Amino acid sequence: MKKLVLAGLGLAMMASTAVAQERYVMITHTQGTDPFWPVVEKGGRDAAEDVGATLEYNFDVSGDMAAMAKLIEAAAASQPDGIIVSLPDAAALGPAIKAAVADGIPVVTINSGLESSKELGALMHVGQPERDAGVAAGTRAKAEGVTKGLCLNQEAFNTALVDRCTGYFDAMGAELNQIDVSNDVAQIKTRTAAALQADPEIDGLLAVGPHVCEAANAAVEEVGADVHLACFDLSPGVMDMIDAGQASFTIDQQQRLQGYMPVVVLHLYNNSAGLLPGANIPSGPGFVDASNAAAVKELAGIDR
């Protein structure tokens, strides 16, 4: 009888643990082609494992903001313990986020949308201040000899990427010069090559995504241009380009932190009487260049 009672207690405790397990939903604006986002997802899953929670990761392959808003609405309807969401378009996604907050679901925004996060009711934002990152890139590019730049933006709707481009040109004291290259690698290469051929005075390129930078490098080689190339974010290909002297630097926003830290924040908030950091968490910017690329290379595309 005693064994049966103990067994019953054990099953009850297991059931209680299963019911009490926290569940978080992460929704980002990737189309599934950008090597940046799997690192964010991995960070979130690592954190969930560390705190004993589960994490659901969702995105819409269309990249459409209305479709992303529906994912947020569906997540909120499932009543998770928290929602983690990137915010590239506050006008399109804001109503869904506000509705989730109104339903009592804590929300943390990540990556883009720092300026709009608080007004939508999010607890906090984890990501780099994007214009500041662009200014850092432009300041360095100017110091390294760039006189006329061009910014390659793969998501024209994404305010964070526009901020990067704007900061780059503000630092150089120049007007914004930006083209939409899409997320298709073939189109990136074609449109970059066409821009370089149309204006031989361009001596600096800023690619605001790692796959964009790799495709831009292919375009530079195809055209035979002498161009200063700067990147955002890391990938094995970008690290190889830095090693080979084909790219001067890349801005590292440490995207694993953008996946990892929100889960930890939500866990603490839910289990420690609303415990929160006193401010947003800036995950970048930082430079990766020839001086530190060797140390970072093994982590590129995995944890960086």
Short mmCIF file of C-alpha atoms in Angstrom, two decimals:
data_model
loop_
_atom_site.label_atom_id
_atom_site.label_comp_id
_atom_site.label_asym_id
_atom_site.label_seq_id
_atom_site.Cartn_x
_atom_site.Cartn_y
_atom_site.Cartn_z
CA MET A 1 0.00 0.00 0.00
CA LYS A 2 2.81 2.38 0.90
CA LYS A 3 4.43 1.77 -2.50
CA LEU A 4 1.15 2.55 -4.25
CA VAL A 5 0.78 5.80 -2.31
CA LEU A 6 4.34 6.84 -3.14
CA ALA A 7 3.84 5.94 -6.78
CA GLY A 8 0.65 7.97 -6.82
CA LEU A 9 2.41 10.95 -5.29
CA GLY A 10 5.19 10.64 -7.84
CA LEU A 11 2.71 10.64 -10.73
CA ALA A 12 0.90 13.61 -9.23
CA MET A 13 4.14 15.55 -8.95
CA MET A 14 5.04 14.72 -12.56
CA ALA A 15 1.61 15.84 -13.74
CA SER A 16 1.91 19.04 -11.72
CA THR A 17 5.33 19.74 -13.25
CA ALA A 18 3.97 19.13 -16.75
CA VAL A 19 1.05 21.50 -16.18
CA ALA A 20 3.27 24.16 -14.64
CA GLN A 21 5.89 24.12 -17.41
CA GLU A 22 6.16 27.54 -18.99
CA ARG A 23 5.48 27.91 -22.70
CA TYR A 24 6.80 30.78 -24.79
CA VAL A 25 6.17 31.63 -28.43
CA MET A 26 8.74 33.41 -30.59
CA ILE A 27 7.67 34.98 -33.89
CA THR A 28 10.13 36.64 -36.27
CA HIS A 29 9.98 38.22 -39.71
CA THR A 30 12.32 35.82 -41.48
CA GLN A 31 11.25 34.15 -44.71
CA GLY A 32 13.42 31.18 -43.82
CA THR A 33 16.29 32.17 -46.14
CA ASP A 34 18.36 34.46 -43.92
CA PRO A 35 21.14 32.66 -41.96
CA PHE A 36 20.73 35.19 -39.17
CA TRP A 37 17.52 33.80 -37.70
CA PRO A 38 18.45 30.18 -36.98
CA VAL A 39 20.97 31.56 -34.47
CA VAL A 40 18.21 33.58 -32.79
CA GLU A 41 16.00 30.49 -32.67
CA LYS A 42 18.83 28.41 -31.22
CA GLY A 43 19.39 31.01 -28.51
CA GLY A 44 15.71 30.86 -27.57
CA ARG A 45 15.66 27.08 -27.48
CA ASP A 46 18.85 26.96 -25.41
CA ALA A 47 17.35 29.38 -22.88
CA ALA A 48 14.09 27.45 -22.74
CA GLU A 49 15.99 24.28 -21.96
CA ASP A 50 18.01 26.08 -19.30
CA VAL A 51 14.91 27.37 -17.47
CA GLY A 52 12.79 24.27 -18.03
CA ALA A 53 10.33 25.87 -20.45
CA THR A 54 9.16 25.05 -23.96
CA LEU A 55 9.59 27.36 -26.95
CA GLU A 56 7.54 27.48 -30.14
CA TYR A 57 9.19 29.28 -33.04
CA ASN A 58 7.06 30.62 -35.90
CA PHE A 59 7.53 32.67 -39.05
CA ASP A 60 5.68 33.15 -42.32
CA VAL A 61 7.62 32.29 -45.46
CA SER A 62 5.86 35.04 -47.40
CA GLY A 63 7.47 37.73 -45.27
CA ASP A 64 4.12 39.53 -45.36
CA MET A 65 3.45 41.70 -42.32
CA ALA A 66 -0.28 40.93 -42.29
CA ALA A 67 0.55 37.22 -42.16
CA MET A 68 3.00 37.86 -39.33
CA ALA A 69 0.31 39.78 -37.42
CA LYS A 70 -1.97 36.74 -37.73
CA LEU A 71 0.77 34.57 -36.22
CA ILE A 72 0.90 36.94 -33.24
CA GLU A 73 -2.88 36.78 -32.89
CA ALA A 74 -2.83 32.98 -33.04
CA ALA A 75 -0.06 32.83 -30.45
CA ALA A 76 -1.99 35.12 -28.12
CA ALA A 77 -5.13 33.01 -28.52
CA SER A 78 -3.18 29.98 -27.28
CA GLN A 79 -2.49 31.83 -23.99
CA PRO A 80 1.27 31.27 -23.70
CA ASP A 81 3.29 32.49 -20.74
CA GLY A 82 4.92 35.05 -22.97
CA ILE A 83 5.43 36.15 -26.57
CA ILE A 84 8.77 37.16 -28.09
CA VAL A 85 8.42 39.04 -31.35
CA SER A 86 10.57 40.97 -33.78
CA LEU A 87 9.10 44.34 -34.76
CA PRO A 88 10.13 45.44 -38.27
CA ASP A 89 6.85 47.28 -38.94
CA ALA A 90 5.14 48.73 -35.87
CA ALA A 91 2.15 50.01 -37.84
CA ALA A 92 1.35 46.56 -39.20
CA LEU A 93 2.16 44.50 -36.11
CA GLY A 94 1.27 46.97 -33.36
CA PRO A 95 -2.45 46.18 -33.06
CA ALA A 96 -1.79 42.45 -32.61
CA ILE A 97 0.88 43.13 -29.98
CA LYS A 98 -1.34 45.59 -28.11
CA ALA A 99 -4.16 43.05 -28.11
CA ALA A 100 -1.86 40.36 -26.67
CA VAL A 101 -0.73 42.73 -23.91
CA ALA A 102 -4.36 43.65 -23.18
CA ASP A 103 -5.07 39.94 -22.72
CA GLY A 104 -2.43 39.85 -19.99
CA ILE A 105 0.30 38.17 -22.02
CA PRO A 106 3.79 39.57 -21.36
CA VAL A 107 5.60 40.53 -24.57
CA VAL A 108 9.28 41.16 -25.25
CA THR A 109 10.29 42.63 -28.60
CA ILE A 110 13.57 41.72 -30.22
CA ASN A 111 15.87 42.73 -33.05
CA SER A 112 13.96 45.60 -34.68
CA GLY A 113 11.42 48.06 -33.38
CA LEU A 114 13.27 49.47 -30.37
CA GLU A 115 11.63 52.87 -30.76
CA SER A 116 8.08 51.46 -30.83
CA SER A 117 8.42 48.67 -28.26
CA LYS A 118 7.39 50.58 -25.14
CA GLU A 119 4.40 52.35 -26.68
CA LEU A 120 2.97 48.98 -27.75
CA GLY A 121 3.12 47.75 -24.16
CA ALA A 122 6.07 45.39 -24.42
CA LEU A 123 8.01 44.76 -21.21
CA MET A 124 11.31 45.57 -22.89
CA HIS A 125 13.38 45.22 -26.05
CA VAL A 126 16.46 43.09 -26.73
CA GLY A 127 18.53 44.20 -29.72
CA GLN A 128 21.02 46.73 -30.94
CA PRO A 129 20.16 50.42 -31.47
CA GLU A 130 20.15 50.23 -35.26
CA ARG A 131 20.87 53.82 -36.21
CA ASP A 132 23.80 53.86 -33.76
CA ALA A 133 25.11 50.71 -35.42
CA GLY A 134 24.82 52.36 -38.82
CA VAL A 135 26.66 55.42 -37.54
CA ALA A 136 29.47 53.19 -36.26
CA ALA A 137 29.72 51.52 -39.66
CA GLY A 138 29.69 54.83 -41.52
CA THR A 139 32.25 56.44 -39.22
CA ARG A 140 34.64 53.59 -39.81
CA ALA A 141 33.98 53.42 -43.55
CA LYS A 142 34.69 57.13 -43.89
CA ALA A 143 37.92 56.75 -41.91
CA GLU A 144 38.89 53.91 -44.25
CA GLY A 145 38.49 56.11 -47.32
CA VAL A 146 34.91 55.78 -48.54
CA THR A 147 33.71 58.93 -50.31
CA LYS A 148 30.52 57.71 -52.00
CA GLY A 149 28.55 54.86 -50.52
CA LEU A 150 25.61 52.69 -51.42
CA CYS A 151 23.46 50.77 -48.94
CA LEU A 152 21.97 47.43 -49.98
CA ASN A 153 18.68 46.84 -48.16
CA GLN A 154 17.00 43.45 -48.57
CA GLU A 155 13.82 44.41 -46.67
CA ALA A 156 12.69 47.89 -47.63
CA PHE A 157 9.74 47.62 -45.21
CA ASN A 158 12.03 46.97 -42.24
CA THR A 159 12.59 50.18 -40.31
CA ALA A 160 15.64 48.70 -38.55
CA LEU A 161 17.46 48.19 -41.83
CA VAL A 162 16.55 51.67 -43.03
CA ASP A 163 17.97 53.00 -39.74
CA ARG A 164 21.25 51.19 -40.43
CA CYS A 165 21.49 52.72 -43.87
CA THR A 166 20.51 56.17 -42.60
CA GLY A 167 23.09 56.08 -39.80
CA TYR A 168 25.81 55.04 -42.25
CA PHE A 169 25.23 58.09 -44.43
CA ASP A 170 24.66 60.46 -41.52
CA ALA A 171 28.12 59.54 -40.25
CA MET A 172 29.61 60.37 -43.64
CA GLY A 173 27.66 63.62 -43.94
CA ALA A 174 25.91 62.41 -47.09
CA GLU A 175 22.37 61.89 -48.33
CA LEU A 176 20.85 58.42 -48.03
CA ASN A 177 21.73 56.31 -51.08
CA GLN A 178 19.89 53.01 -50.75
CA ILE A 179 18.55 50.37 -53.11
CA ASP A 180 16.18 47.47 -52.49
CA VAL A 181 17.97 44.26 -53.39
CA SER A 182 15.33 41.80 -52.06
CA ASN A 183 16.19 38.63 -50.14
CA ASP A 184 16.90 36.60 -53.27
CA VAL A 185 20.66 36.03 -53.58
CA ALA A 186 20.60 36.09 -57.39
CA GLN A 187 18.71 39.40 -57.40
CA ILE A 188 21.08 40.88 -54.83
CA LYS A 189 24.05 40.10 -57.05
CA THR A 190 22.36 41.38 -60.22
CA ARG A 191 21.08 44.62 -58.70
CA THR A 192 24.38 45.37 -56.95
CA ALA A 193 26.38 44.79 -60.13
CA ALA A 194 23.99 47.03 -62.09
CA ALA A 195 24.31 49.82 -59.50
CA LEU A 196 28.13 49.66 -59.57
CA GLN A 197 28.18 49.74 -63.37
CA ALA A 198 25.73 52.65 -63.46
CA ASP A 199 27.81 54.77 -61.07
CA PRO A 200 31.57 54.11 -61.10
CA GLU A 201 32.05 56.74 -58.35
CA ILE A 202 30.59 54.37 -55.75
CA ASP A 203 33.54 53.24 -53.64
CA GLY A 204 31.73 51.87 -50.60
CA LEU A 205 29.00 49.28 -50.10
CA LEU A 206 27.11 48.59 -46.89
CA ALA A 207 25.23 45.29 -46.93
CA VAL A 208 22.79 45.13 -44.03
CA GLY A 209 22.58 41.32 -43.93
CA PRO A 210 25.17 38.52 -44.17
CA HIS A 211 23.72 36.83 -47.27
CA VAL A 212 23.49 40.28 -48.86
CA CYS A 213 27.17 40.85 -48.17
CA GLU A 214 28.17 37.52 -49.70
CA ALA A 215 26.14 38.22 -52.86
CA ALA A 216 27.48 41.79 -53.02
CA ASN A 217 31.03 40.46 -52.90
CA ALA A 218 30.23 38.22 -55.87
CA ALA A 219 28.91 41.27 -57.73
CA VAL A 220 32.04 43.29 -56.93
CA GLU A 221 34.20 40.49 -58.30
CA GLU A 222 32.05 40.15 -61.40
CA VAL A 223 32.20 43.87 -62.17
CA GLY A 224 35.87 44.16 -61.20
CA ALA A 225 35.22 47.18 -59.00
CA ASP A 226 37.52 48.48 -56.28
CA VAL A 227 34.99 48.91 -53.49
CA HIS A 228 35.12 49.03 -49.70
CA LEU A 229 32.65 46.39 -48.47
CA ALA A 230 31.15 46.44 -44.98
CA CYS A 231 28.58 44.00 -43.62
CA PHE A 232 26.04 43.47 -40.91
CA ASP A 233 25.91 40.20 -39.00
CA LEU A 234 27.91 37.01 -39.28
CA SER A 235 27.93 33.91 -41.43
CA PRO A 236 30.73 31.48 -42.33
CA GLY A 237 30.89 33.13 -45.76
CA VAL A 238 31.28 36.62 -44.30
CA MET A 239 34.04 35.38 -42.00
CA ASP A 240 35.87 33.88 -44.99
CA MET A 241 35.55 37.23 -46.80
CA ILE A 242 37.09 39.07 -43.85
CA ASP A 243 39.91 36.52 -43.73
CA ALA A 244 40.52 37.04 -47.44
CA GLY A 245 40.45 40.85 -47.18
CA GLN A 246 37.31 41.06 -49.33
CA ALA A 247 35.28 42.72 -46.57
CA SER A 248 36.65 45.27 -44.12
CA PHE A 249 34.37 44.42 -41.19
CA THR A 250 30.95 43.28 -40.12
CA ILE A 251 28.76 44.67 -37.36
CA ASP A 252 27.93 41.94 -34.85
CA GLN A 253 24.64 42.38 -33.00
CA GLN A 254 25.07 39.07 -31.16
CA GLN A 255 21.77 37.61 -32.29
CA ARG A 256 21.98 34.60 -29.98
CA LEU A 257 21.38 37.05 -27.12
CA GLN A 258 18.26 38.27 -28.93
CA GLY A 259 16.87 34.75 -28.71
CA TYR A 260 18.29 33.77 -25.34
CA MET A 261 17.72 36.80 -23.13
CA PRO A 262 13.96 37.29 -23.71
CA VAL A 263 13.22 33.75 -22.49
CA VAL A 264 15.26 34.40 -19.35
CA VAL A 265 13.58 37.78 -18.85
CA LEU A 266 10.10 36.29 -19.21
CA HIS A 267 10.97 33.41 -16.89
CA LEU A 268 12.14 35.81 -14.18
CA TYR A 269 9.14 38.10 -14.74
CA ASN A 270 6.70 35.22 -14.40
CA ASN A 271 8.34 33.56 -11.41
CA SER A 272 9.84 36.41 -9.40
CA ALA A 273 7.02 38.90 -8.89
CA GLY A 274 7.62 40.84 -12.08
CA LEU A 275 11.40 40.96 -11.80
CA LEU A 276 12.82 42.82 -14.81
CA PRO A 277 16.07 44.48 -15.90
CA GLY A 278 15.96 48.22 -15.40
CA ALA A 279 16.36 48.99 -19.10
CA ASN A 280 16.33 47.49 -22.56
CA ILE A 281 19.17 45.09 -23.35
CA PRO A 282 21.44 46.31 -26.18
CA SER A 283 22.96 43.24 -27.84
CA GLY A 284 25.29 45.30 -30.04
CA PRO A 285 26.87 46.83 -32.01
CA GLY A 286 30.34 45.39 -32.05
CA PHE A 287 32.94 45.04 -34.79
CA VAL A 288 34.32 41.80 -36.16
CA ASP A 289 37.30 42.37 -38.43
CA ALA A 290 40.71 40.92 -39.18
CA SER A 291 41.83 41.51 -35.60
CA ASN A 292 39.29 39.14 -34.00
CA ALA A 293 37.75 37.15 -36.84
CA ALA A 294 39.74 34.00 -36.08
CA ALA A 295 38.33 33.82 -32.54
CA VAL A 296 34.75 34.40 -33.69
CA LYS A 297 34.78 32.27 -36.86
CA GLU A 298 33.91 28.94 -35.24
CA LEU A 299 30.77 30.49 -33.72
CA ALA A 300 29.54 32.22 -36.91
CA GLY A 301 26.14 30.89 -37.93
CA ILE A 302 25.85 28.88 -34.68
CA ASP A 303 26.09 31.14 -31.63
CA ARG A 304 27.07 34.46 -33.24
#
